[in-house]
């Protein structure tokens, strides 16, 4: 009888926790003095919000937010967010608003907006020595934008103008990267021909990076920045808006804009900046669930294939490469041994993400060779294979060393050559012994394929994050999770079969 | 004709002297048993004779061919090719059998004759069947070693060694990993081989074995040969004090 009590208690406990959590969430809607105000921003988006030399988060938007908090008596919390996950952060209540050069255009019905305070345009940046001088020169070129940026929306968004759509169609490819740093790395190394981004950001970046790059005079589109709140949270929005209006009236807003050299762009209080602010908050149309699901899966299918390709090709190269490496590691030559040791130590001791960056950008920065866009995929395979070979080599080595010395002695007395001893006697027994640890690595590889995003290769998870951001829904991420799970389930079943097939001997 | 000639063999493991001065010969058709307590150097002697260990000093001849010669107090071995050729004359049965676990009994026996000696598989198969019949395991040809008892595995190991048609067959404590009841089966095989005049060197501490199979017995202790002679002399009327102590100890255990 006693045993039955505990689940009931547990359920009650969970319910009370949930109730507490809910009230905690609701209380966030209206802010009294003394509470915190959490601003979500992309920490790599100067001059609006970024990390300075001293490691502090600074920027125009963060200064504005600080001023608003000072006036309202709130404590400002600066919360850097992954741009692709900003909607989840906002909807879950972990941030109060998105305030970070946040473009209103195209997102009018997805958030509750402040009035626009910055007028911004999308511009194109190319290398100084590029032969691209006008938008029409971009035809047949590779252009890169930040994932879920206003530049991307200007080209592919639902409200994109026909003119921009036609321009986009003329590109050879429109690629997405997660931050502007990698966009510039890509541009510098020649794997893309142009970057499209906000003018404010572009001015800052060009100033920082010197005369290696230049901006096209012709602009792609015009847009406005606002502060985005969770849809329906008009109360908090109004509180912030009130402070902004006061700051504009007493000149503080202008002062902050001057500090960040954005005076030319500000538009707070001007006519036509309150369209999004005035709209009714509950206008979003909901697609039927099944249709949306089918749509998301369709969008994700190319990512699934990409992940599968990384997985299969990595195994095809890394499994034999690991054996070669293992043999070098176990060779009699001390020099070879040390080369293999150092290689394995580096490959296991540094992040795979960094190794991918080195493989992709290395040819340009070391040899000055221009990398092509198609090299991206090869770089992923090379990086993964080199990394996994190091792990496989050590697994093989442990397997080989666990085989009793008597097997070598029996082979020696029977006259087997070294090659025969290895391939006929040792190798088959090693394979059986290393299967469990190899299975572990293979399953890790399935999930590691998502690291290809480091060099902007669009595999399953990157795509899921992009789709999630575009649809403002976390469903794509769940589908991605399900994909990885099923993938791994199949891998586990296959490996188990192989293991069983070798159980005829011990 | 002498099939094995060892003279003035010395062997150190680091600082430790394992064999100080071993000389022994084995005639064709002779069965030699090497007795002695553990640590006496009998296994090391056998490992030097089967080329699993290299000698530090001394000369070694197998089947009349020189394997190593003493030059200025160092044993110098002949080239790799010649060694490989000489290896064909010797077979070794291990204490722990060392069968290949991933091969069936039949493949364990046939693989080296077919792939090392490059003999005709059909002929080897015929020989393997005969050998399996000889060791009483005809019905186990398709089993894997893990499905056999220790005694059965050791008999397969003997068949595997015999399939190479060695001129001299070495045994390294062939029964010490087995239960006493099982050793009878191995003994039966060894006696049959002795009757067929197979040249054998058996390292053992089974006195019964030595008495029943060997033509000659060597007793080793502390890296030297203490006593040598016919089994009935060495075992039943030992002259040396150390031999006597060892034999008494064994009888006490049995």
XYZ file of C-alpha atoms in Angstrom:
760
model
C 0.000 0.000 0.000
C 2.781 2.316 0.863
C 4.276 2.046 -2.555
C 1.179 3.433 -4.228
C 1.455 6.709 -2.428
C 4.687 7.884 -3.948
C 3.499 8.387 -7.563
C 0.527 10.378 -6.333
C 2.830 12.533 -4.278
C 5.152 12.968 -7.222
C 2.301 14.060 -9.476
C 1.125 16.562 -6.871
C 4.635 17.891 -6.512
C 5.011 18.317 -10.265
C 1.625 20.013 -10.514
C 2.462 22.476 -7.771
C 5.798 23.184 -9.422
C 4.046 23.803 -12.737
C 1.552 26.097 -11.080
C 4.381 28.053 -9.513
C 6.148 28.232 -12.804
C 3.029 29.519 -14.564
C 2.436 32.289 -12.059
C 6.107 33.187 -12.317
C 5.728 33.486 -16.063
C 2.601 35.567 -15.919
C 4.073 37.996 -13.461
C 6.653 38.826 -16.101
C 4.104 40.575 -18.314
C 3.852 43.688 -16.210
C 6.973 45.132 -14.696
C 7.219 47.031 -11.461
C 10.204 49.058 -10.396
C 13.031 46.924 -9.030
C 12.469 43.953 -11.340
C 14.823 42.840 -14.076
C 14.427 43.616 -17.762
C 16.102 41.010 -19.983
C 17.122 42.087 -23.457
C 17.902 39.377 -25.985
C 20.475 40.304 -28.612
C 22.916 38.783 -31.063
C 26.330 39.359 -29.510
C 27.954 39.573 -32.935
C 25.963 42.471 -34.350
C 27.933 45.704 -33.920
C 27.250 48.555 -33.521
C 23.845 47.549 -32.093
C 25.055 44.900 -29.663
C 28.400 43.126 -29.433
C 31.293 42.206 -27.180
C 33.988 44.913 -26.987
C 37.748 44.542 -26.340
C 37.123 44.425 -22.584
C 34.703 41.548 -22.933
C 31.700 43.765 -22.106
C 28.482 43.684 -24.081
C 28.061 47.157 -25.555
C 26.218 48.811 -28.431
C 23.688 51.405 -29.415
C 20.685 49.271 -28.567
C 22.131 48.174 -25.237
C 22.802 51.832 -24.315
C 19.195 52.644 -25.150
C 17.989 49.687 -23.079
C 20.167 50.792 -20.157
C 18.700 54.277 -20.296
C 15.165 52.883 -20.378
C 15.911 50.684 -17.361
C 17.503 53.551 -15.434
C 14.388 55.623 -15.974
C 11.926 52.817 -15.159
C 13.914 51.599 -12.153
C 14.612 48.160 -13.647
C 17.823 46.161 -13.631
C 19.024 45.482 -17.161
C 20.079 41.939 -18.003
C 21.946 41.633 -21.306
C 21.262 38.173 -22.648
C 23.096 37.190 -25.839
C 20.990 34.711 -27.817
C 21.563 32.473 -30.757
C 19.773 34.362 -33.525
C 18.087 31.224 -34.817
C 16.590 30.500 -31.398
C 15.409 34.016 -30.584
C 11.701 33.160 -30.930
C 11.982 30.255 -28.540
C 13.791 32.469 -26.049
C 11.105 35.120 -26.331
C 8.134 32.769 -26.197
C 9.521 30.837 -23.237
C 9.913 34.097 -21.306
C 13.654 33.760 -20.837
C 14.027 37.155 -22.511
C 11.606 40.100 -22.362
C 12.265 41.511 -25.802
C 14.505 41.328 -28.832
C 16.361 44.602 -29.114
C 19.151 44.342 -31.561
C 18.834 46.075 -34.922
C 15.660 44.055 -35.284
C 13.944 44.606 -38.625
C 10.193 45.150 -38.503
C 9.545 44.716 -42.213
C 8.178 41.285 -42.979
C 7.768 40.419 -39.299
C 4.940 42.856 -38.535
C 2.474 40.228 -37.385
C 4.929 37.990 -35.560
C 5.746 40.284 -32.635
C 4.288 43.137 -30.658
C 6.366 46.070 -31.846
C 7.580 49.386 -30.527
C 7.553 52.198 -33.062
C 10.453 52.120 -35.500
C 13.526 53.999 -34.242
C 16.142 53.311 -36.922
C 15.742 53.472 -40.655
C 18.087 51.021 -42.243
C 18.806 49.695 -45.704
C 20.309 46.551 -47.086
C 23.604 47.029 -48.883
C 26.053 44.778 -50.665
C 29.714 44.395 -49.647
C 32.355 43.000 -51.973
C 36.131 42.683 -51.931
C 37.912 45.932 -52.896
C 39.406 44.347 -56.010
C 36.117 42.767 -57.082
C 34.672 43.525 -60.525
C 31.180 43.839 -59.062
C 30.042 47.457 -59.190
C 26.263 47.321 -59.419
C 23.496 44.963 -58.346
C 23.229 43.692 -61.929
C 26.859 42.469 -61.690
C 25.780 40.007 -58.998
C 24.223 37.803 -61.659
C 25.831 34.351 -61.529
C 27.644 35.139 -58.274
C 27.487 33.529 -54.840
C 25.969 35.847 -52.224
C 25.943 35.199 -48.496
C 23.580 36.560 -45.811
C 23.125 35.923 -42.122
C 20.553 33.254 -41.309
C 17.139 34.808 -40.617
C 18.510 38.288 -41.243
C 16.571 41.091 -42.881
C 18.790 40.664 -45.915
C 17.547 37.098 -46.249
C 13.967 38.272 -45.772
C 14.476 40.924 -48.434
C 15.349 38.190 -50.946
C 13.258 35.200 -49.959
C 10.706 36.422 -47.402
C 6.971 36.302 -48.065
C 6.854 40.073 -48.468
C 9.958 40.312 -50.647
C 9.498 42.653 -53.586
C 9.410 41.207 -57.111
C 12.462 43.268 -57.907
C 14.453 41.641 -55.091
C 13.157 38.192 -55.963
C 14.370 38.624 -59.534
C 17.729 39.838 -58.257
C 17.983 36.818 -56.003
C 17.135 34.486 -58.891
C 20.052 35.902 -60.839
C 22.509 34.766 -58.158
C 24.374 31.516 -58.617
C 23.607 30.709 -54.999
C 22.322 32.487 -51.897
C 24.057 31.017 -48.846
C 23.461 31.532 -45.140
C 25.968 31.807 -42.314
C 25.312 32.117 -38.608
C 27.352 35.297 -38.015
C 29.046 38.114 -39.916
C 32.512 36.996 -38.943
C 32.203 33.848 -40.960
C 30.526 35.836 -43.735
C 33.654 37.999 -44.015
C 35.943 34.941 -43.741
C 34.005 33.428 -46.626
C 34.223 36.610 -48.667
C 37.930 37.081 -48.022
C 38.778 33.488 -48.908
C 36.764 33.745 -52.119
C 34.201 31.083 -51.376
C 31.489 33.718 -51.782
C 31.462 36.846 -53.963
C 29.373 39.274 -51.915
C 27.677 39.785 -48.550
C 24.332 41.478 -48.166
C 23.656 43.180 -44.810
C 22.253 46.180 -42.920
C 23.869 49.515 -43.688
C 24.610 50.266 -40.033
C 26.412 46.977 -39.627
C 28.117 47.363 -42.976
C 29.514 50.804 -42.076
C 30.868 49.461 -38.835
C 32.382 46.342 -40.387
C 34.102 48.235 -43.189
C 35.526 50.714 -40.698
C 36.856 47.853 -38.589
C 38.275 45.757 -41.391
C 40.028 48.502 -43.334
C 40.107 48.874 -47.085
C 39.931 45.199 -48.012
C 36.219 45.599 -48.698
C 33.901 48.153 -50.226
C 30.176 48.814 -50.344
C 28.117 49.065 -53.536
C 26.376 52.400 -53.855
C 23.213 50.816 -55.179
C 21.010 49.557 -52.339
C 18.866 46.439 -52.175
C 15.973 47.590 -50.013
C 14.988 49.868 -47.200
C 13.700 48.809 -43.814
C 13.133 49.922 -40.232
C 14.264 48.641 -36.852
C 12.047 48.273 -33.797
C 11.968 46.493 -30.467
C 10.139 43.177 -30.652
C 8.086 41.894 -27.722
C 6.233 38.628 -27.350
C 3.040 38.750 -29.366
C 0.300 40.222 -27.153
C 2.607 41.645 -24.498
C 1.438 45.223 -25.109
C 1.729 46.166 -21.456
C 5.505 45.872 -21.291
C 5.797 47.329 -24.787
C 3.881 50.420 -23.702
C 6.075 50.852 -20.644
C 9.229 50.783 -22.771
C 7.698 52.969 -25.494
C 6.833 55.622 -22.934
C 10.444 55.823 -21.763
C 11.693 55.974 -25.362
C 9.369 58.847 -26.154
C 10.612 60.752 -23.113
C 14.227 60.108 -24.109
C 13.477 61.504 -27.555
C 11.812 64.586 -26.058
C 14.718 65.497 -23.742
C 17.444 64.789 -26.327
C 18.991 61.720 -24.634
C 18.086 59.520 -27.603
C 19.898 61.866 -29.977
C 22.937 61.864 -27.667
C 23.211 58.086 -27.665
C 22.776 57.972 -31.438
C 25.643 60.447 -31.820
C 27.882 58.305 -29.629
C 27.402 55.399 -32.040
C 27.489 57.539 -35.225
C 23.975 56.517 -36.159
C 22.460 60.007 -36.303
C 21.771 59.662 -40.032
C 19.680 56.576 -39.470
C 17.413 57.483 -36.552
C 13.720 57.875 -37.269
C 12.030 57.644 -33.842
C 8.945 59.849 -33.716
C 8.904 60.524 -37.449
C 5.785 60.000 -39.501
C 5.033 56.482 -40.731
C 7.090 54.742 -38.078
C 4.151 53.488 -36.057
C 2.437 51.150 -38.527
C 3.563 47.975 -36.781
C 3.092 49.584 -33.391
C -0.548 50.334 -34.067
C -1.589 47.009 -35.525
C -3.754 44.609 -33.624
C -1.601 41.975 -32.029
C -3.661 38.860 -32.774
C -3.530 38.670 -36.538
C -1.325 35.719 -37.188
C -2.938 33.058 -39.330
C -2.426 29.436 -38.313
C -1.797 26.795 -40.955
C -3.436 23.393 -40.305
C -1.011 21.209 -38.338
C -0.713 18.339 -40.823
C -0.054 20.678 -43.728
C 2.573 22.488 -41.718
C 4.187 19.211 -40.711
C 4.364 18.019 -44.312
C 5.736 21.375 -45.344
C 8.454 21.305 -42.673
C 9.497 17.743 -43.500
C 9.707 18.689 -47.156
C 11.907 21.631 -46.286
C 14.099 19.464 -44.068
C 14.544 16.596 -46.534
C 17.583 18.099 -48.238
C 19.213 18.498 -44.833
C 18.543 14.872 -44.020
C 20.298 13.814 -47.217
C 23.215 16.121 -46.433
C 23.617 14.648 -42.934
C 23.383 11.137 -44.336
C 26.059 11.944 -46.921
C 28.427 13.311 -44.265
C 27.824 10.218 -42.149
C 28.394 7.630 -44.872
C 31.397 9.321 -46.506
C 33.076 9.966 -43.145
C 32.851 6.279 -42.260
C 34.055 5.209 -45.711
C 37.222 7.283 -45.281
C 37.782 7.345 -41.525
C 37.523 3.598 -40.855
C 40.445 2.600 -43.138
C 42.362 5.808 -42.408
C 42.155 4.968 -38.710
C 43.714 1.563 -39.401
C 46.582 3.148 -41.301
C 47.095 5.640 -38.479
C 46.966 2.821 -35.930
C 49.695 0.954 -37.828
C 51.884 4.059 -37.915
C 51.245 4.543 -34.207
C 52.292 0.933 -33.522
C 55.219 0.880 -35.959
C 58.737 0.178 -34.756
C 60.057 3.563 -35.899
C 60.060 6.019 -33.011
C 59.701 8.981 -35.393
C 56.601 7.542 -37.045
C 55.190 6.661 -33.629
C 55.593 10.240 -32.481
C 54.091 11.706 -35.629
C 50.990 9.548 -35.098
C 50.898 10.366 -31.391
C 51.029 14.119 -31.993
C 48.423 13.893 -34.734
C 46.054 11.893 -32.527
C 46.671 14.214 -29.597
C 45.792 17.309 -31.644
C 42.758 15.743 -33.288
C 41.343 14.542 -29.995
C 42.413 17.623 -28.059
C 40.846 20.387 -30.154
C 37.207 20.986 -31.103
C 36.043 19.376 -34.316
C 34.412 22.707 -35.143
C 37.787 24.444 -35.137
C 39.313 21.668 -37.248
C 36.566 22.159 -39.829
C 37.336 25.889 -39.969
C 41.048 25.146 -40.451
C 40.370 22.646 -43.242
C 38.000 25.026 -44.996
C 39.856 28.329 -44.636
C 43.382 26.886 -44.335
C 44.045 26.686 -48.088
C 43.365 30.412 -48.417
C 45.131 31.701 -45.314
C 48.150 29.420 -45.633
C 48.631 29.104 -49.393
C 46.546 31.986 -50.696
C 44.509 29.570 -52.778
C 40.983 30.695 -53.528
C 38.469 28.198 -52.220
C 35.409 27.456 -54.283
C 31.919 27.138 -52.857
C 31.806 23.431 -53.674
C 34.919 22.925 -51.534
C 32.647 23.464 -48.548
C 31.283 19.928 -48.760
C 34.705 18.372 -49.380
C 36.065 20.293 -46.396
C 33.337 18.834 -44.195
C 34.201 15.288 -45.295
C 37.962 15.864 -44.976
C 37.591 17.453 -41.538
C 35.299 14.748 -40.200
C 37.398 11.908 -41.655
C 40.661 13.283 -40.236
C 39.067 13.730 -36.828
C 37.298 10.402 -36.607
C 40.337 8.505 -37.935
C 42.213 9.607 -34.795
C 39.545 8.126 -32.550
C 39.262 4.931 -34.589
C 43.067 4.519 -34.561
C 43.141 4.457 -30.774
C 40.197 2.082 -30.597
C 41.905 -0.286 -33.053
C 45.121 -0.059 -31.069
C 43.395 -1.054 -27.852
C 41.771 -3.951 -29.722
C 45.056 -5.167 -31.185
C 46.859 -4.890 -27.861
C 44.164 -6.919 -26.113
C 44.839 -9.973 -28.291
C 46.893 -12.563 -26.360
C 50.554 -12.831 -27.297
C 49.994 -16.591 -27.742
C 48.156 -15.875 -31.001
C 51.281 -14.220 -32.427
C 53.471 -17.062 -31.130
C 51.237 -19.763 -32.610
C 51.284 -17.926 -35.954
C 55.049 -17.524 -35.780
C 55.663 -21.233 -35.105
C 53.297 -22.168 -37.934
C 55.367 -19.996 -40.265
C 52.830 -17.252 -41.050
C 54.413 -14.088 -42.425
C 53.839 -10.777 -40.631
C 51.199 -9.723 -43.145
C 49.408 -13.084 -42.936
C 49.530 -12.972 -39.136
C 47.925 -9.535 -39.090
C 45.264 -9.976 -41.748
C 44.335 -13.627 -41.094
C 44.751 -13.957 -37.345
C 44.851 -10.588 -35.576
C 42.610 -8.313 -37.661
C 39.437 -10.467 -37.584
C 39.703 -10.882 -33.811
C 40.422 -7.164 -33.383
C 37.290 -6.247 -35.353
C 35.142 -8.339 -33.029
C 36.688 -6.771 -29.943
C 36.389 -3.152 -31.077
C 32.793 -3.304 -32.297
C 31.205 -1.912 -29.099
C 33.482 1.172 -28.863
C 33.254 1.703 -32.639
C 29.451 1.627 -32.334
C 29.718 4.388 -29.745
C 31.763 6.537 -32.088
C 29.447 5.882 -35.025
C 26.441 6.992 -32.986
C 28.309 10.103 -31.890
C 29.100 10.758 -35.547
C 25.391 10.819 -36.419
C 24.916 13.684 -33.995
C 28.251 15.322 -34.808
C 27.193 15.821 -38.419
C 25.407 18.939 -37.133
C 28.827 20.524 -36.487
C 29.176 21.060 -40.243
C 27.319 24.332 -39.659
C 30.672 25.739 -38.452
C 31.641 26.247 -42.080
C 28.114 27.067 -43.175
C 27.385 23.691 -44.698
C 23.635 23.293 -44.459
C 22.974 19.906 -42.913
C 19.939 18.702 -41.024
C 20.249 20.665 -37.802
C 21.267 23.980 -39.340
C 18.355 23.694 -41.708
C 16.002 22.849 -38.855
C 17.124 25.949 -36.976
C 16.652 28.082 -40.092
C 13.195 26.677 -40.740
C 12.323 27.052 -37.057
C 13.340 30.704 -37.183
C 11.475 31.363 -40.403
C 8.283 29.647 -39.232
C 8.633 30.944 -35.666
C 7.942 27.416 -34.430
C 9.991 24.804 -32.619
C 8.383 21.941 -34.507
C 11.243 21.682 -37.041
C 13.668 21.141 -34.155
C 11.533 18.317 -32.801
C 11.398 16.741 -36.235
C 15.181 17.091 -36.450
C 15.515 15.403 -33.065
C 13.254 12.604 -34.219
C 15.353 12.243 -37.367
C 18.560 11.852 -35.359
C 16.878 9.395 -33.031
C 15.547 7.194 -35.840
C 18.876 7.443 -37.645
C 20.725 6.300 -34.529
C 18.165 3.627 -33.815
C 18.807 2.117 -37.238
C 22.580 2.408 -36.747
C 22.304 0.667 -33.373
C 20.212 -2.151 -34.848
C 22.685 -2.676 -37.688
C 25.690 -2.673 -35.358
C 23.940 -5.141 -33.077
C 23.345 -7.425 -36.056
C 27.026 -7.276 -36.991
C 28.012 -8.000 -33.399
C 25.669 -10.987 -33.315
C 27.061 -12.305 -36.569
C 30.463 -12.533 -34.879
C 29.264 -14.283 -31.777
C 29.947 -17.748 -33.177
C 33.327 -17.653 -31.436
C 34.726 -16.259 -28.238
C 71.093 -38.462 -36.897
C 70.775 -35.553 -34.483
C 67.694 -33.416 -35.123
C 68.374 -30.887 -32.353
C 71.764 -29.765 -31.089
C 72.082 -27.051 -28.468
C 75.459 -26.211 -26.962
C 76.464 -23.688 -24.307
C 73.176 -21.813 -24.471
C 73.060 -18.722 -22.266
C 70.085 -16.427 -21.792
C 69.493 -13.399 -19.606
C 66.298 -11.432 -19.031
C 67.803 -8.081 -18.168
C 70.019 -8.632 -15.136
C 68.522 -12.029 -14.351
C 70.406 -15.042 -15.679
C 67.810 -17.600 -16.718
C 69.985 -20.143 -18.511
C 73.640 -20.343 -17.630
C 75.051 -23.145 -19.794
C 72.703 -25.571 -21.454
C 73.835 -28.248 -23.895
C 71.597 -31.013 -25.148
C 71.015 -33.172 -28.222
C 67.992 -35.049 -29.523
C 68.359 -38.013 -31.868
C 65.862 -38.771 -34.641
C 63.004 -40.895 -33.267
C 63.904 -40.088 -29.684
C 61.502 -38.719 -27.048
C 63.128 -36.369 -24.559
C 61.348 -35.144 -21.434
C 62.614 -32.056 -19.625
C 61.615 -31.982 -15.958
C 62.183 -29.350 -13.314
C 60.500 -26.957 -10.909
C 58.982 -23.726 -12.191
C 61.592 -21.074 -12.814
C 64.204 -23.711 -13.616
C 64.547 -22.513 -17.209
C 63.004 -25.501 -18.956
C 60.375 -23.458 -20.816
C 62.938 -20.828 -21.838
C 65.146 -23.578 -23.265
C 62.212 -24.802 -25.315
C 61.317 -21.265 -26.468
C 64.908 -20.755 -27.641
C 64.781 -24.061 -29.534
C 61.497 -23.046 -31.241
C 62.821 -19.549 -32.120
C 60.278 -17.699 -29.950
C 63.222 -16.361 -27.929
C 66.727 -15.523 -29.126
C 69.756 -16.922 -27.369
C 72.379 -14.573 -25.967
C 75.206 -17.072 -26.357
C 75.610 -20.565 -27.746
C 74.962 -22.496 -30.933
C 71.761 -24.058 -32.197
C 71.313 -26.601 -34.988
C 67.989 -28.008 -36.147
C 67.833 -30.944 -38.563
C 71.547 -30.539 -39.180
C 71.156 -26.912 -40.283
C 72.801 -24.125 -38.326
C 70.320 -21.668 -36.816
C 72.742 -19.678 -34.664
C 76.470 -19.779 -34.115
C 78.542 -18.430 -31.303
C 80.803 -15.613 -32.491
C 82.966 -13.867 -29.887
C 80.590 -14.822 -27.090
C 77.424 -13.749 -28.943
C 74.852 -15.897 -30.672
C 74.569 -14.832 -34.319
C 71.495 -16.016 -36.194
C 71.281 -16.874 -39.890
C 69.199 -14.762 -42.303
C 65.402 -14.404 -42.219
C 64.841 -16.604 -45.281
C 66.832 -19.486 -43.864
C 65.100 -19.130 -40.501
C 61.731 -19.322 -42.226
C 62.831 -22.517 -43.979
C 64.173 -24.052 -40.768
C 60.902 -23.276 -38.965
C 59.177 -25.782 -41.234
C 61.063 -28.582 -39.467
C 59.636 -27.779 -36.042
C 56.202 -27.902 -34.468
C 55.121 -26.605 -31.074
C 52.158 -27.415 -28.840
C 51.487 -24.694 -26.266
C 50.414 -24.900 -22.668
C 47.381 -22.703 -23.489
C 46.725 -24.373 -26.874
C 46.607 -20.977 -28.673
C 44.139 -22.183 -31.273
C 42.754 -19.477 -33.558
C 39.319 -18.805 -32.025
C 37.739 -17.490 -35.236
C 38.583 -20.606 -37.260
C 36.841 -23.982 -37.104
C 38.828 -27.012 -35.964
C 39.376 -28.080 -39.563
C 40.506 -24.615 -40.667
C 42.863 -24.364 -37.677
C 44.551 -27.529 -38.926
C 44.457 -26.795 -42.669
C 45.174 -23.082 -42.902
C 48.949 -23.042 -42.399
C 49.695 -26.082 -44.619
C 47.592 -24.528 -47.412
C 48.585 -20.859 -47.069
C 52.104 -21.079 -45.649
C 53.406 -24.310 -47.181
C 51.229 -23.776 -50.281
C 50.237 -27.429 -50.389
C 47.315 -28.815 -52.329
C 44.123 -28.216 -50.266
C 42.643 -31.600 -51.165
C 45.711 -33.428 -50.002
C 45.815 -31.338 -46.799
C 42.120 -32.047 -46.180
C 42.809 -35.796 -46.426
C 45.670 -35.482 -43.969
C 43.588 -33.317 -41.612
C 40.818 -35.957 -41.569
C 43.384 -38.632 -40.711
C 44.869 -36.480 -37.948
C 41.433 -35.748 -36.479
C 40.723 -39.487 -36.444
C 44.058 -40.050 -34.743
C 43.257 -37.608 -31.919
C 39.664 -38.884 -31.744
C 37.882 -35.693 -32.838
C 36.479 -36.576 -36.261
C 33.020 -35.323 -35.249
C 34.373 -31.922 -34.142
C 35.810 -30.832 -37.501
C 33.264 -28.018 -37.905
C 33.213 -26.869 -34.279
C 34.880 -23.699 -33.035
C 37.535 -23.939 -30.310
C 35.225 -22.282 -27.746
C 32.814 -25.213 -28.154
C 35.477 -27.765 -27.135
C 36.797 -28.796 -23.734
C 40.397 -28.025 -22.817
C 41.529 -31.572 -23.541
C 39.826 -31.535 -26.929
C 41.418 -28.168 -27.745
C 44.847 -29.508 -26.866
C 44.324 -32.512 -29.136
C 43.358 -30.139 -31.968
C 46.540 -28.180 -31.265
C 48.557 -31.387 -31.601
C 46.832 -32.184 -34.887
C 47.511 -28.633 -36.081
C 51.218 -28.991 -35.317
C 51.398 -32.428 -36.970
C 49.710 -31.182 -40.155
C 52.852 -29.170 -40.916
C 54.797 -32.475 -41.059
C 57.488 -31.275 -38.650
C 60.617 -33.341 -38.140
C 60.623 -32.562 -34.436
C 57.658 -31.741 -32.245
C 57.947 -29.674 -29.057
C 55.449 -29.649 -26.181
C 55.431 -26.822 -23.638
C 53.708 -28.180 -20.517
C 50.901 -29.662 -22.639
C 48.762 -30.769 -19.674
C 49.325 -28.155 -16.987
C 46.252 -26.141 -18.022
C 44.095 -29.288 -17.876
C 42.333 -31.359 -15.230
C 44.221 -34.542 -14.245
C 41.447 -36.808 -15.633
C 41.807 -35.223 -19.047
C 45.551 -35.685 -19.302
C 44.996 -39.393 -19.974
C 43.638 -38.541 -23.424
C 46.680 -36.443 -24.245
C 48.993 -39.131 -22.917
C 47.360 -41.689 -25.179
C 48.050 -39.519 -28.223
C 51.647 -38.926 -27.152
C 52.291 -42.647 -26.647
C 50.911 -43.401 -30.074
C 53.193 -40.757 -31.564
C 56.149 -42.234 -29.679
C 55.353 -45.666 -31.047
C 55.373 -44.178 -34.549
C 58.887 -42.890 -33.809
C 57.990 -39.198 -33.843
C 60.859 -37.109 -32.498
C 59.534 -35.161 -29.507
C 60.773 -32.825 -26.784
C 58.306 -32.529 -23.918
C 58.647 -29.933 -21.178
C 56.506 -31.128 -18.281
C 56.283 -31.636 -14.585
C 54.120 -34.721 -14.910
C 56.410 -37.488 -13.765
C 54.006 -40.119 -15.041
C 54.233 -38.647 -18.489
C 57.971 -38.723 -18.532
C 58.094 -42.254 -17.246
C 55.570 -43.617 -19.719
C 56.635 -41.799 -22.894
C 60.227 -40.605 -22.681
C 63.335 -42.458 -23.821
C 65.481 -39.997 -21.912
C 64.892 -37.464 -19.144
C 66.674 -34.225 -18.341
C 66.232 -32.626 -14.937
C 66.844 -28.873 -14.834
C 67.101 -26.467 -11.931
C 68.396 -22.922 -11.601
C 69.241 -22.575 -15.281
C 71.466 -25.650 -15.522
C 71.010 -29.347 -16.318
C 71.300 -31.173 -13.002
C 70.790 -34.750 -14.063
C 70.261 -36.660 -17.283
C 69.539 -40.285 -18.110
C 66.935 -42.978 -18.626
C 63.591 -42.280 -16.922
C 63.896 -45.238 -14.573
C 67.316 -43.959 -13.428
C 66.531 -40.258 -13.028
C 63.015 -40.670 -11.651
C 63.342 -43.810 -9.570
C 66.992 -43.581 -8.498
C 67.965 -39.922 -8.608
C 71.604 -39.237 -7.789
C 71.327 -35.511 -7.257
C 69.960 -33.993 -4.063
C 67.942 -31.348 -5.892
C 66.271 -33.943 -8.103
C 65.350 -35.957 -5.055
C 63.780 -32.957 -3.275
C 61.772 -32.061 -6.338
C 60.481 -35.597 -6.831
C 59.576 -35.978 -3.184
C 57.642 -32.729 -3.248
C 55.648 -33.894 -6.277
C 54.870 -37.236 -4.672
C 53.703 -35.411 -1.565
C 51.277 -33.413 -3.675
C 49.963 -36.468 -5.512
